[in-house]
CSV table of C-alpha atoms in Angstrom, one decimal:
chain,number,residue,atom,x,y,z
O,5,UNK,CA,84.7,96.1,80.2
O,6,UNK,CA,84.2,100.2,79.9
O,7,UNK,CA,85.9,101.9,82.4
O,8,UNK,CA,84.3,102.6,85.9
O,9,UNK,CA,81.9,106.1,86.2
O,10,UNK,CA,79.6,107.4,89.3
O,11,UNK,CA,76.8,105.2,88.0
O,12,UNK,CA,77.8,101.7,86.5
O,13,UNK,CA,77.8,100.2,89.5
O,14,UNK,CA,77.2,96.7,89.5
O,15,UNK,CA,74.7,94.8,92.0
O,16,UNK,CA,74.9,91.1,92.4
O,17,UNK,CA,73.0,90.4,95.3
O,18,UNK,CA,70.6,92.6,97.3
O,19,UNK,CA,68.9,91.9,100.8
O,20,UNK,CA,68.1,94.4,103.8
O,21,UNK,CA,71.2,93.6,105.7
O,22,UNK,CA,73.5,93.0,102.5
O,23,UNK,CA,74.3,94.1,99.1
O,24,UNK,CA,77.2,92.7,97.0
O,25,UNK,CA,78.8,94.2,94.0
O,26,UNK,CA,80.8,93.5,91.0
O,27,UNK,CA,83.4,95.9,91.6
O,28,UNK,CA,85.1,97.7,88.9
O,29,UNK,CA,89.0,97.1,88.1
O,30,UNK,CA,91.5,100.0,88.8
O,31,UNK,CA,88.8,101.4,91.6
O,32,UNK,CA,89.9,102.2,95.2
O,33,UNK,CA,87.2,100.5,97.7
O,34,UNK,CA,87.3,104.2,99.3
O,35,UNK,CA,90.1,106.9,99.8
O,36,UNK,CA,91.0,110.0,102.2
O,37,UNK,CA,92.4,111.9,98.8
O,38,UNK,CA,90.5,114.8,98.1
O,39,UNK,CA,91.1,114.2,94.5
O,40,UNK,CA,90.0,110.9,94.1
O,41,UNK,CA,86.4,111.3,93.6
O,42,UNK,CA,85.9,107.9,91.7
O,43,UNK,CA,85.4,104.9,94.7
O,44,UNK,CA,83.3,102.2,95.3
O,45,UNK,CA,82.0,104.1,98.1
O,46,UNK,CA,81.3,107.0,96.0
O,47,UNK,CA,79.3,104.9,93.2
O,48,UNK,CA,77.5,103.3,96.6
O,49,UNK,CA,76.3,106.9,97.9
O,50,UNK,CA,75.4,107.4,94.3
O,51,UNK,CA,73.4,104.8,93.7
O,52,UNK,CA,71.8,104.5,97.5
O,53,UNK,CA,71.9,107.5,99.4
O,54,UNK,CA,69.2,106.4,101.5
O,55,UNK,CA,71.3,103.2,102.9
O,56,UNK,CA,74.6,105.3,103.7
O,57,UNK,CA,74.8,105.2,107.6
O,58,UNK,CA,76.1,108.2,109.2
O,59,UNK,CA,77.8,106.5,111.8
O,60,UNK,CA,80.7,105.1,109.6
O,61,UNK,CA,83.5,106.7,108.2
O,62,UNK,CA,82.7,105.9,104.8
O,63,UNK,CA,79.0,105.6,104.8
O,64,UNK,CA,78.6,101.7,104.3
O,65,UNK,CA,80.6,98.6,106.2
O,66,UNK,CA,83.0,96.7,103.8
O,67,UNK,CA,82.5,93.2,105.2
O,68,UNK,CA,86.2,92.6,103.2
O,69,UNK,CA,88.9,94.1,100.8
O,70,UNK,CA,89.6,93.8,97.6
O,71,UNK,CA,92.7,95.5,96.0
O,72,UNK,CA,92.2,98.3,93.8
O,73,UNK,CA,93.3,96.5,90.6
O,74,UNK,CA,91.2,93.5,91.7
O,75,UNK,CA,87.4,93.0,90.4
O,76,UNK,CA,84.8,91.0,91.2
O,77,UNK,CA,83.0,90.2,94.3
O,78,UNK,CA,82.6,92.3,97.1
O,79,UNK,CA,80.2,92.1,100.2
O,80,UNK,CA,78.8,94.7,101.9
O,81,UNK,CA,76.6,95.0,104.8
O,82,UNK,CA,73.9,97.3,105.4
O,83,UNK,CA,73.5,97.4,109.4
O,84,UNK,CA,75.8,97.0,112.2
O,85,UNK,CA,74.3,93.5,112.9
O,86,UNK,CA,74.6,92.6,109.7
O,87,UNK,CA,78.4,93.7,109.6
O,88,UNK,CA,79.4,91.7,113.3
O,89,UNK,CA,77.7,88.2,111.7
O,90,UNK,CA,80.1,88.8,108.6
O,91,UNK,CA,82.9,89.4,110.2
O,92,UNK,CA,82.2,86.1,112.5
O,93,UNK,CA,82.0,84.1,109.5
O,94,UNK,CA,85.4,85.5,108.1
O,95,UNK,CA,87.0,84.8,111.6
O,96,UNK,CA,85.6,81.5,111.5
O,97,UNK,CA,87.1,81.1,108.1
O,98,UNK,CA,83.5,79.7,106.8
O,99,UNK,CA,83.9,82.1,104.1
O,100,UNK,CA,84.5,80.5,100.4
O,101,UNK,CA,86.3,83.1,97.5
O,102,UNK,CA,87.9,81.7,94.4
O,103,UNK,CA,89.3,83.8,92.0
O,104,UNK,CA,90.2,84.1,88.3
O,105,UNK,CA,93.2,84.9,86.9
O,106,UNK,CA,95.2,85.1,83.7
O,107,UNK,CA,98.9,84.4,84.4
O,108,UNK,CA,102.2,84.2,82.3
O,109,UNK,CA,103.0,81.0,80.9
O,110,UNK,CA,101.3,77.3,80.6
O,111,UNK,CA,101.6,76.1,83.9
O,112,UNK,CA,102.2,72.8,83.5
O,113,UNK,CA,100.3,70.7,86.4
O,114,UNK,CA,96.7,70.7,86.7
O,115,UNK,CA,96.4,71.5,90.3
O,116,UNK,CA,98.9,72.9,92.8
O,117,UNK,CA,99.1,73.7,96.0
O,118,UNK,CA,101.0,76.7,97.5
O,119,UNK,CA,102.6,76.9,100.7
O,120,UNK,CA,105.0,79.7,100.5
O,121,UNK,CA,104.9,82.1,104.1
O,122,UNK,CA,104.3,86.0,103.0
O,123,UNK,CA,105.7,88.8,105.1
O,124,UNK,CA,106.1,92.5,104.3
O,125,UNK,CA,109.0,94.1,102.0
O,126,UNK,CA,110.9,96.3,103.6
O,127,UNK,CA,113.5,96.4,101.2
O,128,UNK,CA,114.0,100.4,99.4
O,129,UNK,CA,111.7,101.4,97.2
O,130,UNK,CA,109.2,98.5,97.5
O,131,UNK,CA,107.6,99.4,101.0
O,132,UNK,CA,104.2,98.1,99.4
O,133,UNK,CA,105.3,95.1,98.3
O,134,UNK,CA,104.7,91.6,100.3
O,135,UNK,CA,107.2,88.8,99.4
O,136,UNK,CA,108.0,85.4,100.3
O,137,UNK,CA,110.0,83.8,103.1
O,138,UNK,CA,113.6,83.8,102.6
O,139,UNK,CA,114.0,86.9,100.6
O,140,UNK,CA,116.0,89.7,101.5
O,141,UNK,CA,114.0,92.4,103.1
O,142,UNK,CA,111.0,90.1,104.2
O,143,UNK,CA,109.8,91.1,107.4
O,144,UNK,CA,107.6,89.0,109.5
O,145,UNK,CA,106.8,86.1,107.1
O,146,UNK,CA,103.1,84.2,108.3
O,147,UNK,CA,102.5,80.6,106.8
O,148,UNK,CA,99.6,81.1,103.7
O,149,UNK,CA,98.1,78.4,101.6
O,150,UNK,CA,97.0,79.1,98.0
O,151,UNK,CA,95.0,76.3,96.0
O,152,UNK,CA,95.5,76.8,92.1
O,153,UNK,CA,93.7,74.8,89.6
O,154,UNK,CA,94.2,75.1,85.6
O,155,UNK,CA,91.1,76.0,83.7
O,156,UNK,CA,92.3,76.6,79.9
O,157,UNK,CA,95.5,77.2,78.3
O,158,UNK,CA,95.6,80.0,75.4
O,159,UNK,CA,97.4,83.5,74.9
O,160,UNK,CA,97.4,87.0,75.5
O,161,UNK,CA,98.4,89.2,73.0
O,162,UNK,CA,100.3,86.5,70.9
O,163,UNK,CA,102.3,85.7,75.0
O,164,UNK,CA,101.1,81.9,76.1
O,165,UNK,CA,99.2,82.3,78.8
O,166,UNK,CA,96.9,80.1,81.2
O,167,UNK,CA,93.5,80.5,82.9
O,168,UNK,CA,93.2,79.3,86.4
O,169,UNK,CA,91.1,79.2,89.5
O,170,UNK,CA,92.8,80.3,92.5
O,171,UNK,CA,91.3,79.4,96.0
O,172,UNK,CA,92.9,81.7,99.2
O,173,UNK,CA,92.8,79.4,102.4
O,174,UNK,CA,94.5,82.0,104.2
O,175,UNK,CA,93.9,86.0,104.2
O,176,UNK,CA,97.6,87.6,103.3
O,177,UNK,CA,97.8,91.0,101.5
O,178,UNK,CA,98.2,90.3,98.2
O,179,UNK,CA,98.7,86.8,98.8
O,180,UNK,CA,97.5,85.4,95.4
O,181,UNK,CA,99.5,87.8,93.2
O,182,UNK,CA,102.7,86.9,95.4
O,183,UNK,CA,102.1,83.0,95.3
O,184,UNK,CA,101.7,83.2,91.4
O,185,UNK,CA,104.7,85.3,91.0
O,186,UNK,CA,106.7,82.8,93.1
O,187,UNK,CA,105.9,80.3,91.3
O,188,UNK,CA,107.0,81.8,88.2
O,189,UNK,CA,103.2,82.1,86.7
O,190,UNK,CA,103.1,86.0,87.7
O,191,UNK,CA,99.6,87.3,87.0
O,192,UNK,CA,98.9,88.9,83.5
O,193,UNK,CA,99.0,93.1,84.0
O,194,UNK,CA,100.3,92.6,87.4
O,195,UNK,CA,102.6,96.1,87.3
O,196,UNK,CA,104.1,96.0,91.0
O,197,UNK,CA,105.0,92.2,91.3
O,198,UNK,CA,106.5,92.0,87.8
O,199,UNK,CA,108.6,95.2,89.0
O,200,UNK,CA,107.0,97.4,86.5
O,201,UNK,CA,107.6,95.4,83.4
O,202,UNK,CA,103.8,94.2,82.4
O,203,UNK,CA,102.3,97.5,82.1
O,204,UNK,CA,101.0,96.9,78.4
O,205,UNK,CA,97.2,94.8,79.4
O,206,UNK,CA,94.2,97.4,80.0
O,207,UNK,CA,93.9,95.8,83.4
O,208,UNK,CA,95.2,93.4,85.9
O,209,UNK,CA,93.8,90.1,85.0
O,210,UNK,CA,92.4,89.2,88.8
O,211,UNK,CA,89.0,88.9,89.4
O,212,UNK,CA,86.6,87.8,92.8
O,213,UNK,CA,84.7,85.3,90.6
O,214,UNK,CA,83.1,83.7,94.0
O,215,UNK,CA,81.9,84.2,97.0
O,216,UNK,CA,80.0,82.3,99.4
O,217,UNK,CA,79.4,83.3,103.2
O,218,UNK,CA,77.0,81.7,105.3
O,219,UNK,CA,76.1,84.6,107.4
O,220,UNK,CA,73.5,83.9,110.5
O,221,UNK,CA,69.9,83.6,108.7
O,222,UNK,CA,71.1,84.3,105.3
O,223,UNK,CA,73.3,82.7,102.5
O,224,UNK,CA,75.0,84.9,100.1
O,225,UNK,CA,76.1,83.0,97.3
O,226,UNK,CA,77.6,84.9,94.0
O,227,UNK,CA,79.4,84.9,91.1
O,228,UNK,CA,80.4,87.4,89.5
O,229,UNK,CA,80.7,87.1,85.3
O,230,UNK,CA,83.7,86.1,83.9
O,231,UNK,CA,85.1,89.0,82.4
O,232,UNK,CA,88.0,86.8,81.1
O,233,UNK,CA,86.4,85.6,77.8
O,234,UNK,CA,87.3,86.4,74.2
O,235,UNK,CA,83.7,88.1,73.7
O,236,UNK,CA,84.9,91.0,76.3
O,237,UNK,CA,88.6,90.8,75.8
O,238,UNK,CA,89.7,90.2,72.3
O,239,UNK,CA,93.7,89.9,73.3
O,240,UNK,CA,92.6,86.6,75.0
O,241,UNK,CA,92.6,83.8,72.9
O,242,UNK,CA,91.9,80.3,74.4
O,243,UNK,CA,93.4,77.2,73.2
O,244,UNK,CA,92.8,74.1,75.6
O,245,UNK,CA,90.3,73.4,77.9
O,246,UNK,CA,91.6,71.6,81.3
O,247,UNK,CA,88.4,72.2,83.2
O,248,UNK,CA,85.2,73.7,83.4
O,249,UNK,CA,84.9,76.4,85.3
O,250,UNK,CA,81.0,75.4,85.9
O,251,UNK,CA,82.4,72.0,87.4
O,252,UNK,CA,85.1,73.7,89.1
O,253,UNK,CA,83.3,75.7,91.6
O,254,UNK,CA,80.4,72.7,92.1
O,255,UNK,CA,83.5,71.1,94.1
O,256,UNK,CA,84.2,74.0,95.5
O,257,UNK,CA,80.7,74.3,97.0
């Protein structure tokens, strides 16, 4: 994948109340820094100046967040309405988001489920940072749930490596990077919680491959492609497949 300009936006879903996108890895959502021109928000003005309402900050209504290094799905709504029946359905938790990931290692089950609690680091140095309960310097630790399920087994880059689905059933910052880290499967590219040491992939290796939210008189249902393939990323080299990804998300739905 080419990195992210003004006008390669990507639109996955388009109605008069919504519009989702395939956002772009290593690009801010939005941003109060004069010198960073580049955002979602930006390519969104670009693309649609005509839907930019002058009544929000940024110009359009993020029905959620995705982290900067994060791709992949992301809702957006068009009209104030349109933004208070999202944000039902997220409070609700009918929302459905599975990712993909690329993390270190072969994990060795098929399925897991993650229970570790997540607070804030407050520890020196790593302000940003969440961790788990019963770490030094975790501050206000909330229980989270994290469902992981192995799709394919292969290598990055010569490292062994494993593709897998990840399901949040709870909303932490960060919380699927921090559960795969603590499990000692950190994701592939994932600079802050391998404490700087995988800085060589292009990317991190998370993406918002679904999304599903039953908002009041109108499904949106996505996906957004799988960027982790050989065909767009020749450092990944599958081995094994576990499950289908196709499959998968059927169970899912």
């Amino acid at each position: 994948m080419e990195p992210g300009t003004i006008d390669n936006l990507s639109i996955l879903y388009q109605s008069s109340d919504f519009i989702v996108v395939n956002k772009h890895w290593d690009i801010r959502i939005d941003s109060k820094m004069w010198y960073e021109t580049l955002t979602l928000q930006s390519q969104l003005r670009h693309r649609f100046p005509e839907l930019a309402d002058p009544d929000t900050y940024y110009g359009f209504r993020f029905c959620h967040q995705l982290a900067f290094s994060t791709s992949g799905a992301l809702c957006v709504a068009l009209n104030k309405a349109a933004a208070g029946s999202a944000y039902k359905c997220f409070k609700e938790r009918l929302v459905t988001k599975a990712y993909l990931a690329l993390v270190r290692g072969h994990v060795s089950q098929s399925r897991m489920t993650i229970r570790y609690a997540i607070g804030k680091n407050t520890t020196e140095g790593r302000t940003h940072m969440m961790c788990i309960d019963g770490t030094e310097g975790c501050e206000n630790p909330k229980p989270c749930q994290s469902e992981l399920i192995v799709l394919e087994h292969g290598s990055y880059s010569g490292d062994p490596v494993t593709k897998v689905l990840l399901q949040p059933l709870t909303g932490r910052t960060h919380q699927l990077r921090v559960h795969c880290s603590a499990v000692g499967h950190p994701i592939v590219g994932d600079f802050t919680y391998s404490l700087g040491q995988d800085s060589s992939p292009y990317r991190m290796m998370l993406h918002a491959y679904y999304l599903r939210i039953p908002a009041r008189g109108e499904l949106i249902e996505v996906c957004a492609p799988d960027p982790f393939v050989p065909a767009m990323d020749g450092n990944w080299e599958p081995q094994r497949v576990t499950r289908r990804l196709e499959d998968t998300i059927q169970e899912l739905k």
